[in-house]
Short mmCIF file of C-alpha atoms and ligand atoms in Angstrom, two decimals:
data_model
loop_
_atom_site.label_atom_id
_atom_site.label_comp_id
_atom_site.label_asym_id
_atom_site.label_seq_id
_atom_site.Cartn_x
_atom_site.Cartn_y
_atom_site.Cartn_z
CA UNK M 1321 2.94 -19.20 84.14
CA UNK M 1322 1.24 -16.19 84.51
CA UNK M 1323 4.00 -13.88 84.45
CA UNK M 1324 5.05 -15.74 81.49
CA UNK M 1325 1.18 -15.38 79.97
CA UNK M 1326 1.18 -11.87 80.44
CA UNK M 1327 4.44 -11.35 78.70
CA UNK M 1328 3.64 -13.46 75.72
CA UNK M 1329 0.01 -11.23 75.53
CA UNK M 1330 2.56 -8.34 75.28
CA UNK M 1331 4.73 -9.50 72.93
CA UNK M 1332 1.70 -10.24 70.59
CA UNK M 1333 0.15 -6.99 70.84
CA UNK M 1334 3.10 -5.45 70.50
CA UNK M 1335 3.65 -7.34 67.23
CA UNK M 1336 0.12 -7.05 66.10
CA UNK M 1337 0.80 -3.58 66.65
CA UNK M 1338 3.87 -3.27 64.60
CA UNK M 1339 2.82 -5.24 61.25
CA UNK M 1340 -0.48 -2.78 61.57
CA UNK M 1341 2.12 0.46 61.73
CA UNK M 1342 3.65 -1.56 58.64
CA UNK M 1343 0.37 -2.05 56.78
CA UNK M 1344 -0.53 1.36 57.18
CA UNK M 1345 2.36 2.87 56.38
CA UNK M 1346 2.64 0.71 53.20
CA UNK M 1347 -0.45 1.58 52.32
CA UNK M 1348 0.54 5.23 52.61
CA UNK M 1349 3.65 4.32 50.82
CA UNK M 1350 1.49 2.71 47.87
CA UNK M 1351 -0.92 5.77 47.58
CA UNK M 1352 2.07 8.40 47.28
CA UNK M 1353 3.01 6.21 44.72
CA UNK M 1354 0.27 6.24 42.60
CA UNK M 1355 -0.36 9.57 43.74
CA UNK M 1356 3.25 10.32 41.85
CA UNK M 1357 2.12 7.73 39.31
CA UNK M 1358 -0.93 10.31 38.46
CA UNK M 1359 1.27 12.85 38.49
CA UNK M 1360 3.38 12.07 36.19
CA UNK M 1361 0.71 11.03 34.04
CA UNK M 1362 -1.13 14.10 33.86
CA UNK M 1363 2.16 16.42 32.85
CA UNK M 1364 2.23 14.18 30.22
CA UNK M 1365 -1.16 14.60 29.02
CA UNK M 1366 -0.77 18.15 29.47
CA UNK M 1367 2.68 18.50 27.80
CA UNK M 1368 1.10 16.44 24.62
CA UNK M 1369 -2.29 18.46 24.39
CA UNK M 1370 -3.23 19.14 20.54
CA UNK M 1371 -5.94 21.57 21.05
CA UNK M 1372 -7.68 22.33 17.41
CA UNK M 1373 -5.66 26.27 17.99
CA UNK M 1374 -2.47 24.58 18.15
CA UNK M 1375 -2.73 22.19 15.65
CA UNK M 1376 -3.81 24.98 12.98
CA UNK M 1377 -0.77 26.57 14.50
CA UNK M 1378 1.51 23.55 13.20
CA UNK M 1379 -0.73 23.30 9.80
CA UNK M 1380 0.11 26.78 9.42
CA UNK M 1381 3.92 25.85 9.65
CA UNK M 1382 4.05 22.68 7.54
CA UNK M 1383 2.61 25.26 4.75
CA UNK M 1384 5.30 28.28 5.97
CA UNK M 1385 7.84 25.55 5.94
CA UNK M 1386 6.51 24.22 2.47
CA UNK M 1387 6.92 27.88 0.81
CA UNK M 1388 10.13 28.14 1.99
CA UNK M 1389 11.69 24.74 1.06
CA UNK M 1390 10.63 26.07 -2.60
CA UNK M 1391 11.95 28.76 -2.61
CA UNK M 1392 15.67 27.97 -1.86
CA UNK M 1393 17.42 25.22 -1.33
CA UNK M 1394 18.21 24.59 2.17
CA UNK M 1395 15.81 27.40 3.01
CA UNK M 1396 13.78 25.01 5.28
CA UNK M 1397 13.75 21.65 7.45
CA UNK M 1398 11.43 20.50 4.73
CA UNK M 1399 13.99 19.54 1.87
CA UNK M 1400 11.02 19.61 -0.80
CA UNK M 1401 12.83 17.50 -3.02
CA UNK M 1402 11.95 17.21 -6.93
CA UNK M 1403 10.62 13.83 -8.20
CA UNK M 1404 11.10 14.25 -12.08
CA UNK M 1405 7.65 12.85 -11.90
CA UNK M 1406 5.75 15.17 -13.23
CA UNK M 1407 3.07 12.31 -15.47
CA UNK M 1408 1.50 10.73 -13.46
CA UNK M 1409 -0.24 7.64 -14.45
CA UNK M 1410 -3.33 7.64 -16.61
CA UNK M 1411 -4.49 3.73 -16.78
CA UNK M 1412 -2.94 3.25 -20.36
CA UNK M 1413 0.39 1.93 -18.90
CA UNK M 1414 0.91 -1.87 -20.83
CA UNK M 1415 2.66 -4.61 -20.01
CA UNK M 1416 5.22 -6.26 -17.08
CA UNK M 1417 6.72 -4.64 -15.33
CA UNK M 1418 8.52 -4.85 -12.02
CA UNK M 1419 8.67 -2.72 -8.25
CA UNK M 1420 11.17 -2.97 -5.72
CA UNK M 1421 10.25 -1.37 -2.49
CA UNK M 1422 12.93 -1.07 0.03
CA UNK M 1423 12.21 1.49 3.09
CA UNK M 1424 12.40 -0.17 6.72
CA UNK M 1425 11.72 -3.25 8.18
CA UNK M 1426 10.58 -5.00 5.28
CA UNK M 1427 11.10 -5.06 1.35
CA UNK M 1428 8.66 -6.00 -1.19
CA UNK M 1429 9.20 -7.02 -4.48
CA UNK M 1430 6.08 -6.61 -7.18
CA UNK M 1431 5.43 -8.03 -10.57
CA UNK M 1432 2.71 -6.64 -12.39
CA UNK M 1433 1.05 -7.33 -15.75
CA UNK M 1434 -0.44 -4.04 -16.65
CA UNK M 1435 -3.24 -4.24 -19.22
CA UNK M 1436 -3.93 -0.53 -20.61
CA UNK M 1437 -7.23 1.03 -19.89
CA UNK M 1438 -9.89 -1.85 -20.65
CA UNK M 1439 -8.17 -4.63 -18.66
CA UNK M 1440 -6.21 -2.26 -16.11
CA UNK M 1441 -3.85 -4.71 -13.39
CA UNK M 1442 -4.38 -8.01 -15.15
CA UNK M 1443 -2.43 -9.53 -12.59
CA UNK M 1444 0.08 -8.70 -9.56
CA UNK M 1445 1.99 -10.71 -7.00
CA UNK M 1446 4.08 -9.26 -4.31
CA UNK M 1447 6.21 -11.07 -1.55
CA UNK M 1448 7.67 -9.14 1.37
CA UNK M 1449 11.34 -10.13 2.85
CA UNK M 1450 12.45 -8.88 5.99
CA UNK M 1451 15.53 -7.16 6.48
CA UNK M 1452 18.02 -8.77 8.93
CA UNK M 1453 19.01 -6.12 11.18
CA UNK M 1454 22.48 -6.58 10.65
CA UNK M 1455 22.47 -5.45 6.94
CA UNK M 1456 21.05 -2.26 8.28
CA UNK M 1457 23.82 -1.47 9.81
CA UNK M 1458 26.45 -3.09 7.58
CA UNK M 1459 28.18 -2.37 4.28
CA UNK M 1460 26.43 -1.32 1.37
CA UNK M 1461 27.64 -4.24 -1.08
CA UNK M 1462 26.14 -6.81 1.70
CA UNK M 1463 22.87 -4.72 1.96
CA UNK M 1464 22.24 -4.26 -1.70
CA UNK M 1465 23.52 -7.99 -3.06
CA UNK M 1466 21.06 -9.37 -1.06
CA UNK M 1467 18.02 -7.41 -2.19
CA UNK M 1468 19.17 -8.07 -5.40
CA UNK M 1469 19.57 -12.03 -4.46
CA UNK M 1470 15.68 -11.77 -3.48
CA UNK M 1471 15.17 -9.94 -6.41
CA UNK M 1472 16.28 -12.54 -8.73
CA UNK M 1473 14.62 -15.45 -6.57
CA UNK M 1474 12.02 -13.85 -7.33
CA UNK M 1475 11.73 -13.29 -11.05
CA UNK M 1476 12.90 -17.35 -11.35
CA UNK M 1477 9.64 -18.31 -9.39
CA UNK M 1478 7.44 -16.45 -12.47
CA UNK M 1479 4.23 -18.05 -13.55
CA UNK M 1480 3.69 -17.89 -17.28
CA UNK M 1481 0.95 -15.89 -16.83
CA UNK M 1482 3.28 -13.33 -16.71
CA UNK M 1483 4.65 -12.60 -19.84
CA UNK M 1484 7.36 -10.22 -21.31
CA UNK M 1485 7.83 -9.79 -25.31
CA UNK M 1486 11.05 -11.73 -26.41
CA UNK M 1487 14.13 -10.01 -26.91
CA UNK M 1488 12.96 -7.52 -24.14
CA UNK M 1489 14.97 -6.35 -20.97
CA UNK M 1490 12.86 -6.34 -17.72
CA UNK M 1491 12.23 -3.30 -16.09
CA UNK M 1492 11.93 -2.10 -12.41
CA UNK M 1493 10.87 0.97 -10.38
CA UNK M 1494 12.79 1.11 -7.14
CA UNK M 1495 10.54 2.53 -4.53
CA UNK M 1496 14.00 4.05 -2.00
CA UNK M 1497 11.89 5.37 1.16
CA UNK M 1498 15.03 7.61 2.13
CA UNK M 1499 15.73 11.03 1.46
CA UNK M 1500 17.77 11.23 -2.00
CA UNK M 1501 18.36 13.72 -4.12
CA UNK M 1502 17.40 12.95 -7.99
CA UNK M 1503 19.57 13.94 -10.55
CA UNK M 1504 16.85 12.34 -13.42
CA UNK M 1505 13.53 10.06 -13.23
CA UNK M 1506 15.96 7.40 -12.91
CA UNK M 1507 19.37 8.57 -10.33
CA UNK M 1508 19.36 10.41 -7.27
CA UNK M 1509 21.99 10.31 -4.42
CA UNK M 1510 21.53 9.33 -0.80
CA UNK M 1511 21.35 12.11 1.49
CA UNK M 1512 21.16 10.36 4.72
CA UNK M 1513 19.43 7.02 6.12
CA UNK M 1514 16.72 7.13 8.77
CA UNK M 1515 14.57 4.88 10.42
CA UNK M 1516 17.55 2.71 12.12
CA UNK M 1517 19.92 2.17 8.77
CA UNK M 1518 23.33 3.82 8.92
CA UNK M 1519 25.61 2.69 6.37
CA UNK M 1520 28.29 5.41 6.04
CA UNK M 1521 29.40 4.43 2.98
CA UNK M 1522 26.25 4.46 0.63
CA UNK M 1523 25.91 8.60 1.87
CA UNK M 1524 26.33 10.95 -1.47
CA UNK M 1525 26.72 7.49 -4.07
CA UNK M 1526 23.81 7.05 -6.68
CA UNK M 1527 21.48 4.67 -5.71
CA UNK M 1528 20.18 3.34 -8.03
CA UNK M 1529 23.87 2.65 -9.78
CA UNK M 1530 24.44 0.53 -6.51
CA UNK M 1531 21.67 -1.52 -7.08
CA UNK M 1532 22.35 -2.20 -10.63
CA UNK M 1533 25.94 -3.01 -9.87
CA UNK M 1534 24.23 -5.74 -7.47
CA UNK M 1535 21.80 -7.02 -10.17
CA UNK M 1536 24.70 -7.54 -12.32
CA UNK M 1537 26.93 -9.39 -9.75
CA UNK M 1538 23.85 -11.59 -9.51
CA UNK M 1539 23.88 -11.87 -13.46
CA UNK M 1540 20.10 -10.48 -13.75
CA UNK M 1541 19.23 -8.71 -17.26
CA UNK M 1542 16.79 -6.07 -15.48
CA UNK M 1543 16.81 -2.16 -16.01
CA UNK M 1544 16.15 0.35 -13.10
CA UNK M 1545 13.84 2.27 -14.82
CA UNK M 1546 12.45 4.86 -12.14
CA UNK M 1547 13.72 5.68 -8.79
CA UNK M 1548 10.84 6.77 -6.68
CA UNK M 1549 9.96 7.48 -2.86
CA UNK M 1550 7.16 5.60 -1.38
CA UNK M 1551 4.79 8.29 -0.91
CA UNK M 1552 5.83 9.07 -4.69
CA UNK M 1553 4.53 5.56 -5.78
CA UNK M 1554 1.42 5.90 -3.27
CA UNK M 1555 0.59 8.89 -5.05
CA UNK M 1556 0.72 7.54 -8.50
CA UNK M 1557 -0.67 4.28 -7.67
CA UNK M 1558 -3.71 6.20 -6.07
CA UNK M 1559 -4.19 7.95 -8.78
CA UNK M 1560 -4.31 4.80 -10.82
CA UNK M 1561 -7.23 4.24 -9.30
CA UNK M 1562 -8.84 7.77 -8.14
CA UNK M 1563 -7.95 10.98 -10.25
CA UNK M 1564 -8.60 12.69 -7.62
CA UNK M 1565 -5.59 11.99 -6.09
CA UNK M 1566 -3.53 14.85 -5.16
CA UNK M 1567 -1.11 13.79 -2.59
CA UNK M 1568 0.09 10.64 -0.04
CA UNK M 1569 1.21 9.86 3.02
CA UNK M 1570 2.97 6.85 4.46
CA UNK M 1571 2.81 6.19 8.26
CA UNK M 1572 4.95 2.91 9.13
CA UNK M 1573 8.09 2.98 10.48
CA UNK M 1574 9.19 6.48 8.85
CA UNK M 1575 6.58 8.92 8.09
CA UNK M 1576 6.44 11.02 4.80
CA UNK M 1577 4.30 12.71 2.35
CA UNK M 1578 4.15 14.13 -1.14
CA UNK M 1579 1.86 16.18 -3.27
CA UNK M 1580 1.16 17.22 -6.82
CA UNK M 1581 2.79 20.99 -7.26
CA UNK M 1582 1.97 23.60 -9.94
CA UNK M 1583 5.81 24.37 -11.37
CA UNK M 1584 4.97 27.91 -11.10
CA UNK M 1585 4.93 27.86 -8.24
CA UNK M 1586 8.26 26.42 -7.06
CA UNK M 1587 10.83 29.44 -7.68
CA UNK M 1588 13.91 27.20 -7.45
CA UNK M 1589 12.80 25.58 -10.81
CA UNK M 1590 12.06 28.72 -12.68
CA UNK M 1591 12.86 27.63 -16.53
CA UNK M 1592 14.08 24.10 -15.56
CA UNK M 1593 10.82 22.66 -16.57
CA UNK M 1594 9.37 24.55 -19.45
CA UNK M 1595 7.12 21.76 -20.91
CA UNK M 1596 5.42 20.51 -17.67
CA UNK M 1597 2.37 22.08 -15.56
CA UNK M 1598 2.48 19.60 -12.49
CA UNK M 1599 5.83 18.31 -10.77
CA UNK M 1600 5.11 15.80 -8.02
CA UNK M 1601 7.36 16.76 -4.59
CA UNK M 1602 8.28 14.58 -2.24
CA UNK M 1603 8.51 16.73 1.29
CA UNK M 1604 10.84 14.67 3.27
CA UNK M 1605 8.47 15.56 6.30
CA UNK M 1606 9.73 13.67 8.48
CA UNK M 1607 11.93 16.91 9.34
CA UNK M 1608 9.49 18.92 10.00
CA UNK M 1609 10.00 20.81 13.21
CA UNK M 1610 8.19 23.66 14.61
CA UNK M 1611 7.95 25.52 17.97
CA UNK M 1612 4.39 25.02 18.23
CA UNK M 1613 5.20 20.87 18.24
CA UNK M 1614 4.35 19.64 21.41
CA UNK M 1615 7.21 18.27 22.47
CA UNK M 1616 8.11 16.38 26.10
CA UNK M 1617 11.19 15.89 27.85
CA UNK M 1618 11.04 11.83 26.34
CA UNK M 1619 10.80 12.92 23.19
CA UNK M 1620 13.72 15.11 23.78
CA UNK M 1621 16.12 12.59 25.13
CA UNK M 1622 15.09 9.57 22.81
CA UNK M 1623 16.09 12.01 19.73
CA UNK M 1624 19.47 12.74 21.99
CA UNK M 1625 20.16 8.76 21.91
CA UNK M 1626 18.74 8.01 18.26
CA UNK M 1627 21.39 7.15 15.49
CA UNK M 1628 20.37 11.36 14.18
CA UNK M 1629 19.58 13.35 16.92
CA UNK M 1630 18.42 16.56 16.01
CA UNK M 1631 16.88 15.24 12.71
CA UNK M 1632 13.41 13.81 11.93
CA UNK M 1633 12.01 15.20 15.00
CA UNK M 1634 8.29 14.91 13.60
CA UNK M 1635 8.71 11.24 11.96
CA UNK M 1636 9.93 10.93 15.82
CA UNK M 1637 6.93 11.86 17.36
CA UNK M 1638 4.50 10.50 14.68
CA UNK M 1639 6.13 7.24 13.04
CA UNK M 1640 5.88 3.48 14.10
CA UNK M 1641 9.56 3.12 14.72
CA UNK M 1642 9.13 5.32 17.83
CA UNK M 1643 5.83 5.67 19.20
CA UNK M 1644 6.04 2.29 21.47
CA UNK M 1645 9.89 3.58 22.36
CA UNK M 1646 7.91 6.81 23.48
CA UNK M 1647 5.50 4.61 25.74
CA UNK M 1648 8.63 2.61 27.19
CA UNK M 1649 10.27 5.96 28.40
CA UNK M 1650 7.43 6.66 30.03
CA UNK M 1651 6.73 3.54 31.64
CA UNK M 1652 10.68 3.24 33.07
CA UNK M 1653 9.85 6.71 34.29
CA UNK M 1654 7.26 5.06 36.37
CA UNK M 1655 9.11 2.26 37.60
CA UNK M 1656 12.13 4.72 38.83
CA UNK M 1657 10.28 7.44 40.32
CA UNK M 1658 6.40 5.78 41.20
CA UNK M 1659 7.38 2.31 41.93
CA UNK M 1660 4.63 1.36 39.53
CA UNK M 1661 6.10 -2.17 38.72
CA UNK M 1662 7.37 -3.15 42.52
CA UNK M 1663 10.47 -1.77 44.47
CA UNK M 1664 13.16 -2.56 41.82
CA UNK M 1665 13.22 -1.36 38.00
CA UNK M 1666 11.74 -4.17 35.83
CA UNK M 1667 15.37 -4.62 33.65
CA UNK M 1668 13.66 -5.31 30.51
CA UNK M 1669 12.16 -2.07 30.33
CA UNK M 1670 15.35 -0.49 30.56
CA UNK M 1671 15.81 -2.04 26.98
CA UNK M 1672 15.34 0.75 24.42
CA UNK M 1673 13.05 -0.13 21.45
CA UNK M 1674 11.73 -3.02 23.30
CA UNK M 1675 8.14 -2.76 23.44
CA UNK M 1676 7.58 -2.05 19.55
CA UNK M 1677 4.40 0.06 18.33
CA UNK M 1678 2.30 -2.94 17.50
CA UNK M 1679 2.34 -4.35 20.96
CA UNK M 1680 1.00 -0.61 22.09
CA UNK M 1681 -1.80 -1.26 19.76
CA UNK M 1682 -2.61 -4.26 20.92
CA UNK M 1683 -2.95 -2.93 24.14
CA UNK M 1684 -4.69 0.36 23.59
CA UNK M 1685 -6.87 -1.64 21.59
CA UNK M 1686 -7.41 -4.17 24.37
CA UNK M 1687 -11.53 -4.20 25.14
CA UNK M 1688 -11.56 -6.54 27.38
CA UNK M 1689 -12.63 -6.15 31.19
CA UNK M 1690 -9.38 -7.47 32.63
CA UNK M 1691 -7.20 -5.79 30.35
CA UNK M 1692 -5.73 -8.71 29.78
CA UNK M 1693 -3.94 -8.48 26.39
CA UNK M 1694 -2.00 -5.19 28.27
CA UNK M 1695 -1.13 -7.94 31.21
CA UNK M 1696 0.22 -10.59 28.83
CA UNK M 1697 2.06 -7.92 26.58
CA UNK M 1698 3.57 -6.81 30.03
CA UNK M 1699 4.88 -10.36 30.95
CA UNK M 1700 5.85 -11.60 27.07
CA UNK M 1701 7.73 -8.11 26.24
CA UNK M 1702 8.23 -7.15 29.74
CA UNK M 1703 8.75 -9.26 31.64
CA UNK M 1704 6.58 -7.72 33.99
CA UNK M 1705 3.99 -9.92 35.92
CA UNK M 1706 0.95 -9.02 38.60
CA UNK M 1707 -0.02 -5.39 37.34
CA UNK M 1708 -3.25 -4.43 39.25
CA UNK M 1709 -5.88 -3.29 37.34
CA UNK M 1710 -5.87 0.21 37.91
CA UNK M 1711 -2.30 0.50 36.49
CA UNK M 1712 -3.23 -1.59 33.49
CA UNK M 1713 -6.02 1.40 32.83
CA UNK M 1714 -2.96 3.54 33.09
CA UNK M 1715 -1.00 2.33 30.29
CA UNK M 1716 -3.53 2.29 27.92
CA UNK M 1717 -4.65 6.11 29.05
CA UNK M 1718 -0.71 6.50 28.07
CA UNK M 1719 -1.06 4.77 24.83
CA UNK M 1720 -4.12 6.93 24.32
CA UNK M 1721 -2.12 10.30 24.88
CA UNK M 1722 0.80 9.31 22.51
CA UNK M 1723 -0.87 7.97 19.66
CA UNK M 1724 -3.55 10.43 20.04
CA UNK M 1725 -0.96 13.48 19.54
CA UNK M 1726 0.87 11.30 16.50
CA UNK M 1727 -2.42 11.00 14.94
CA UNK M 1728 -3.30 14.82 15.60
CA UNK M 1729 -0.13 16.17 14.23
CA UNK M 1730 -0.31 13.95 10.75
CA UNK M 1731 -3.62 15.29 10.20
CA UNK M 1732 -2.14 18.73 10.95
CA UNK M 1733 0.42 17.97 8.23
CA UNK M 1734 -2.43 16.89 5.52
CA UNK M 1735 -3.99 19.91 6.64
CA UNK M 1736 -0.79 21.95 5.69
CA UNK M 1737 -0.86 20.47 2.11
CA UNK M 1738 -4.02 21.03 1.40
CA UNK M 1739 -3.74 24.52 2.54
CA UNK M 1740 -0.23 25.08 -0.06
CA UNK M 1741 -2.41 23.56 -2.63
CA UNK M 1742 -5.09 26.14 -2.00
CA UNK M 1743 -7.51 23.50 -1.19
CA UNK M 1744 -8.79 24.48 2.28
CA UNK M 1745 -10.91 27.07 0.62
CA UNK M 1746 -14.65 26.68 1.27
CA UNK M 1747 -15.40 28.61 -2.40
CA UNK M 1748 -12.82 25.77 -4.06
CA UNK M 1749 -15.31 22.89 -3.37
CA UNK M 1750 -13.62 20.26 -5.55
CA UNK M 1751 -13.16 16.14 -4.35
CA UNK M 1752 -9.56 16.05 -2.86
CA UNK M 1753 -8.02 12.86 -2.10
CA UNK M 1754 -5.39 11.73 0.13
CA UNK M 1755 -3.52 8.44 -0.48
CA UNK M 1756 -2.44 7.00 2.92
CA UNK M 1757 -0.38 4.11 3.31
CA UNK M 1758 1.94 2.36 5.65
CA UNK M 1759 1.45 0.07 8.59
CA UNK M 1760 0.69 2.19 11.25
CA UNK M 1761 -2.11 3.91 9.22
CA UNK M 1762 -3.36 0.46 8.26
CA UNK M 1763 -3.45 -2.05 11.83
CA UNK M 1764 -3.72 0.52 13.98
CA UNK M 1765 -7.35 1.45 14.06
CA UNK M 1766 -7.48 3.76 17.08
CA UNK M 1767 -4.98 5.68 15.24
CA UNK M 1768 -6.43 6.05 11.97
CA UNK M 1769 -10.04 6.91 13.12
CA UNK M 1770 -7.99 9.53 15.33
CA UNK M 1771 -6.53 10.89 12.26
CA UNK M 1772 -9.63 10.96 9.86
CA UNK M 1773 -11.63 12.88 12.96
CA UNK M 1774 -8.96 15.27 13.43
CA UNK M 1775 -8.29 16.37 9.97
CA UNK M 1776 -12.28 17.03 9.30
CA UNK M 1777 -12.03 18.73 12.85
CA UNK M 1778 -9.85 20.90 11.16
CA UNK M 1779 -10.89 21.47 7.79
CA UNK M 1780 -14.41 22.13 9.22
CA UNK M 1781 -18.04 21.67 8.22
CA UNK M 1782 -18.04 23.26 4.97
CA UNK M 1783 -14.61 21.81 3.68
CA UNK M 1784 -14.40 18.40 5.15
CA UNK M 1785 -17.11 17.01 2.79
CA UNK M 1786 -14.63 17.28 -0.09
CA UNK M 1787 -11.57 15.72 1.58
CA UNK M 1788 -11.79 12.43 1.11
CA UNK M 1789 -8.80 9.73 2.92
CA UNK M 1790 -8.80 6.59 1.55
CA UNK M 1791 -6.19 3.81 1.86
CA UNK M 1792 -3.83 2.89 -1.24
CA UNK M 1793 -2.98 -0.39 0.17
CA UNK M 1794 0.72 -1.06 -0.92
CA UNK M 1795 -0.28 1.63 -3.49
CA UNK M 1796 3.50 2.38 -3.66
CA UNK M 1797 4.82 -1.01 -5.13
CA UNK M 1798 2.18 -0.52 -8.30
CA UNK M 1799 2.89 3.00 -8.50
CA UNK M 1800 6.58 2.35 -8.76
CA UNK M 1801 5.91 -0.45 -11.46
CA UNK M 1802 3.62 2.10 -13.34
CA UNK M 1803 6.31 5.26 -13.06
CA UNK M 1804 8.75 1.92 -14.31
CA UNK M 1805 6.16 1.99 -17.35
CA UNK M 1806 6.06 5.49 -18.29
CA UNK M 1807 9.86 5.40 -18.55
CA UNK M 1808 10.23 2.78 -20.08
CA UNK M 1809 12.80 2.30 -23.10
CA UNK M 1810 10.36 0.39 -25.18
CA UNK M 1811 7.69 2.96 -24.45
CA UNK M 1812 8.06 4.79 -27.46
CA UNK M 1813 7.62 1.62 -29.43
CA UNK M 1814 4.34 0.86 -27.59
CA UNK M 1815 2.74 4.14 -29.19
CA UNK M 1816 3.54 3.69 -32.20
P1 LIG K 1184 7.58 0.21 6.09
O1 LIG K 1184 7.39 1.30 6.84
O2 LIG K 1184 9.08 -0.23 7.52
O3 LIG K 1184 8.31 0.32 4.70
P2 LIG K 1184 5.27 -0.90 6.86
O4 LIG K 1184 4.62 0.44 5.57
O5 LIG K 1184 4.17 -2.40 6.60
O6 LIG K 1184 6.93 -1.02 6.56
O7 LIG K 1184 5.26 -0.72 8.22
C1 LIG K 1184 5.73 -1.40 8.94
C2 LIG K 1184 5.53 -0.25 10.66
O8 LIG K 1184 3.87 -0.62 10.40
C3 LIG K 1184 6.21 -1.00 11.55
O9 LIG K 1184 7.03 -1.04 11.81
C4 LIG K 1184 5.58 -0.74 12.93
O10 LIG K 1184 5.96 0.06 13.13
C5 LIG K 1184 3.96 0.04 12.33
N1 LIG K 1184 2.84 -1.49 12.52
C6 LIG K 1184 2.87 -2.67 11.54
N2 LIG K 1184 1.51 -3.04 12.28
C7 LIG K 1184 1.18 -2.42 13.70
C8 LIG K 1184 -0.03 -2.75 14.70
N3 LIG K 1184 -0.34 -3.36 14.85
N4 LIG K 1184 0.25 -1.79 15.01
C9 LIG K 1184 0.34 -0.46 15.22
N5 LIG K 1184 1.53 -0.09 14.24
C10 LIG K 1184 2.16 -1.31 13.52
MG1 LIG K 1185 7.03 1.34 3.25
#
């Protein structure tokens, strides 16, 4: 009996000892894991840093690339495309016009009744339709037929408040937010698809004739009167309300900018536009690239595995299509190397683009003490449960690093434009307005605040008070309709 009791006691002691060794080991392992996770975070933070000096270098590089792109065809990563928009809206525009905005995850159809100087925008209506993903990589006809059918449906549901004088054809401004080489205000060929679209047969084609053919197939009587980029539409829409708007920036699924340039400052177009003093330039700044950009291994692998490797590097750092994906890549590294979410990597974390930027912004902006929004996004989107509070705090830090870098680089880009326009000098104290739009800018409040405060920081106390950032809410649709109005086949009649 005694022997047995002693034996049991020995076994118990040994077991207790083993258990405590395990606990200590696990604790040690956990602390090692956490240390590794913190090291990954710290490295990301350092690589993504955007001190003011770096932002100035980025702004200067943007200005230089603008000069180079204007000087010669192919002179820069920035295409600096001519838009043929040399008359921005004045407010005199009258009549019923339409706009169609194709540029990312959704497209919009808009109708607007314009009443000239006195009445302004009498009435405006819009509908938004999401583009079925299979059409983004399908055939050209399928995509344009889908769009034309939606336009037909939209027009057929028109109330009597919208009036087209009898005998007139409907006219539409087509906002097409992909790189296009314009051949006139109402024609242009697609240079390449971006933002997840990939339909080879459309590249090199005139996008207005593609749309017109689809409109004809629908039996619609509608003329495409203007082809504009969303940045150009936003600039025009912004100018309608505020005469000091000189540039527009889109921060949505993708990113781009347009601004007003003096024609005499455009070497490659000398003599081409003798009657025009100003011309809107579509920069295609998403393709900006500079050695000053703070790129990480995550960005490099995202780019390498993308549909357009080596292209749209600025867009891949800044825009809504990619921010959530950058975050996913960092989380995956934390799972693989620091076992942050357990001994195995949660399988959903391996799915590209599963984590969207709206998920990221709601986690970043989670102000609850237990960060339950972070917990619920992890559960719903990534299938990860039981994260510790300190892990959730780390996730918020990651969101902050990735979105601050994006917002601050966007501000540097804007500063580059202002510099090109000569508006960064303290002597020239003109009110200067930049029209911003896009879902990222509109809905991601911390991103937007960071962009605004960084722009003021770059410009400095003397200049910043004269530079205003406005949210041109869906200005691109109105802008495209306004440009269609100024290019209307009936505009001569209107004047007489
Ligand atoms: P598009 O750029 O496709 O024309 P939008 O300008 O509406 O359309 O922008 C949509 C994009 O904005 C989304 O793809 C997403 O990246 C971003 N976005 C939308 N809502 C949010 C949000 N709440 N937080 C962060 N980003 C958002
Ligand atoms: Mg858009």
